[in-house]
Amino acid sequence: MFASLLRLLFLVPCYLWVAPWTCTGLLVGLICQTKGVEYAMHRGTLGIFGPGVARLLRKVPIAGGAKAMTLGHCILAVDRESWRETFSHEWIHVRQYQWFGPFFVPAYFMESAWQWFRGRDPYRDNRFERQAYKWE
Ligand SMILES: [Zn+2]
């Protein structure tokens, strides 16, 4: 009982802190709904995938597009298989969102810009991606 209450006291602020980006993920899911979307829950996150999301992820500016992308507690993926395949990587991004909250996306893009400015790869050399690839 006490452990459950303690867990709840930790989780509520955690979800609220990340809520702006989770809501953005939910909005993307709603927008993609007309093209076909499926949902799945896992480890406190919502997986959103299907043809509508796939169309969007193909436009992500990394080579060949992205298989998945995290927005708060929402993990957007091309399809169910990609969602399963990339979950451990995206889960690290969920943890990063939990640390940085609404500041995660600006911090991520500033880090990419910094790497690009230094002549490095803005995706592969981004410290958030390096951490995700290291711990996935
Ligand atoms: Zn990543």
Coordinates of C-alpha atoms and ligand atoms in Angstrom, one line a residue:
M1 CA 0.0 0.0 0.0
F2 CA 2.7 2.5 1.0
A3 CA 4.9 1.5 -2.0
S4 CA 1.9 2.0 -4.3
L5 CA 1.2 5.4 -2.9
L6 CA 4.9 6.4 -3.1
R7 CA 4.9 5.2 -6.7
L8 CA 1.8 7.2 -7.5
L9 CA 3.3 10.3 -5.9
F10 CA 6.3 9.9 -8.2
L11 CA 4.4 9.1 -11.4
V12 CA 1.8 11.9 -11.4
P13 CA 4.3 14.8 -11.4
C14 CA 6.5 12.8 -13.9
Y15 CA 3.6 12.4 -16.4
L16 CA 2.6 16.1 -15.9
W17 CA 6.2 17.3 -16.4
V18 CA 6.2 15.4 -19.8
A19 CA 2.6 16.1 -20.7
P20 CA 3.2 18.9 -23.3
W21 CA 5.1 16.4 -25.5
T22 CA 2.8 13.5 -24.7
C23 CA -0.1 15.6 -25.8
T24 CA 1.8 16.5 -29.0
G25 CA 2.2 12.7 -29.6
L26 CA -1.5 12.1 -29.0
L27 CA -2.3 15.0 -31.4
V28 CA -0.1 13.4 -34.1
G29 CA -1.9 10.1 -33.5
L30 CA -5.2 11.8 -34.0
I31 CA -4.1 13.6 -37.2
C32 CA -2.8 10.3 -38.6
Q33 CA -6.0 8.5 -37.6
T34 CA -7.6 9.0 -41.1
K35 CA -4.7 7.1 -42.7
G36 CA -4.9 4.2 -40.3
V37 CA -3.4 4.0 -36.8
E38 CA -3.1 1.3 -34.1
Y39 CA -2.3 1.8 -30.4
A40 CA -0.6 -0.4 -27.8
M41 CA 0.4 0.2 -24.2
H42 CA 3.7 -0.9 -22.8
R43 CA 5.7 0.1 -19.7
G44 CA 3.6 3.3 -19.1
T45 CA 4.0 4.4 -22.7
L46 CA 1.5 4.5 -25.6
G47 CA 2.7 3.0 -28.9
I48 CA 1.1 4.7 -32.0
F49 CA 1.8 3.1 -35.4
G50 CA 0.3 2.4 -38.8
P51 CA 0.3 3.8 -42.3
G52 CA -0.5 7.3 -41.2
V53 CA 2.4 7.5 -38.8
A54 CA 4.7 5.8 -41.4
R55 CA 4.0 8.6 -43.9
L56 CA 5.0 11.1 -41.3
L57 CA 8.2 9.3 -40.1
R58 CA 9.5 9.0 -43.7
K59 CA 9.8 12.8 -43.6
V60 CA 12.1 12.9 -40.5
P61 CA 15.4 14.4 -41.8
I62 CA 17.7 11.4 -41.2
A63 CA 18.8 9.0 -43.9
G64 CA 15.9 6.9 -45.0
G65 CA 13.5 8.5 -42.5
A66 CA 12.9 7.1 -39.0
K67 CA 11.4 3.8 -37.9
A68 CA 10.2 5.3 -34.7
M69 CA 10.2 8.6 -32.8
T70 CA 9.3 9.5 -29.2
L71 CA 7.1 12.4 -28.1
G72 CA 6.8 12.4 -24.3
H73 CA 5.2 9.1 -23.3
C74 CA 4.1 8.4 -26.9
I75 CA 6.2 6.2 -29.2
L76 CA 5.4 6.7 -32.8
A77 CA 6.4 3.9 -35.1
V78 CA 6.1 2.9 -38.8
D79 CA 4.4 -0.4 -37.8
R80 CA 4.0 -2.8 -34.8
E81 CA 7.2 -4.7 -35.7
S82 CA 9.2 -1.4 -35.8
W83 CA 7.6 -0.4 -32.5
R84 CA 8.7 -3.6 -30.8
E85 CA 12.2 -3.5 -32.5
T86 CA 13.0 0.0 -31.4
F87 CA 11.2 0.0 -28.0
S88 CA 14.4 -0.3 -25.9
H89 CA 16.0 2.7 -27.8
E90 CA 12.9 4.8 -27.6
W91 CA 12.5 3.9 -23.9
I92 CA 15.8 5.7 -23.2
H93 CA 14.3 8.8 -24.9
V94 CA 11.2 8.5 -22.7
R95 CA 13.6 8.5 -19.7
Q96 CA 15.3 11.6 -21.2
Y97 CA 11.9 13.3 -21.5
Q98 CA 11.3 12.4 -17.8
W99 CA 14.5 14.3 -16.9
F100 CA 14.2 17.3 -19.2
G101 CA 10.3 17.5 -19.4
P102 CA 9.2 20.3 -21.8
F103 CA 12.8 21.3 -22.4
F104 CA 13.8 18.0 -23.9
V105 CA 13.0 18.8 -27.5
P106 CA 14.8 22.2 -27.5
A107 CA 17.8 20.6 -25.7
Y108 CA 17.8 17.8 -28.3
F109 CA 17.8 20.3 -31.3
M110 CA 20.4 22.6 -29.6
E111 CA 22.6 19.5 -29.2
S112 CA 22.1 18.5 -32.9
A113 CA 22.9 22.1 -34.0
W114 CA 26.0 22.1 -31.8
Q115 CA 27.2 18.8 -33.3
W116 CA 26.5 20.1 -36.8
F117 CA 28.4 23.3 -36.0
R118 CA 31.4 21.2 -35.0
G119 CA 31.3 19.4 -38.3
R120 CA 29.9 16.2 -36.8
D121 CA 26.7 14.2 -37.6
P122 CA 23.7 16.0 -35.9
Y123 CA 21.9 12.7 -35.4
R124 CA 24.6 10.0 -34.6
D125 CA 26.8 12.4 -32.6
N126 CA 23.9 13.9 -30.6
R127 CA 24.5 13.0 -26.9
F128 CA 20.9 12.0 -26.4
E129 CA 21.1 9.5 -29.4
R130 CA 24.6 8.3 -28.2
Q131 CA 23.1 7.5 -24.8
A132 CA 20.0 5.8 -26.3
Y133 CA 22.2 3.6 -28.6
K134 CA 24.5 2.8 -25.7
W135 CA 21.8 1.7 -23.3
E136 CA 19.2 0.2 -25.7
Ligands
ZN1 ZN 16.9 7.9 -30.9

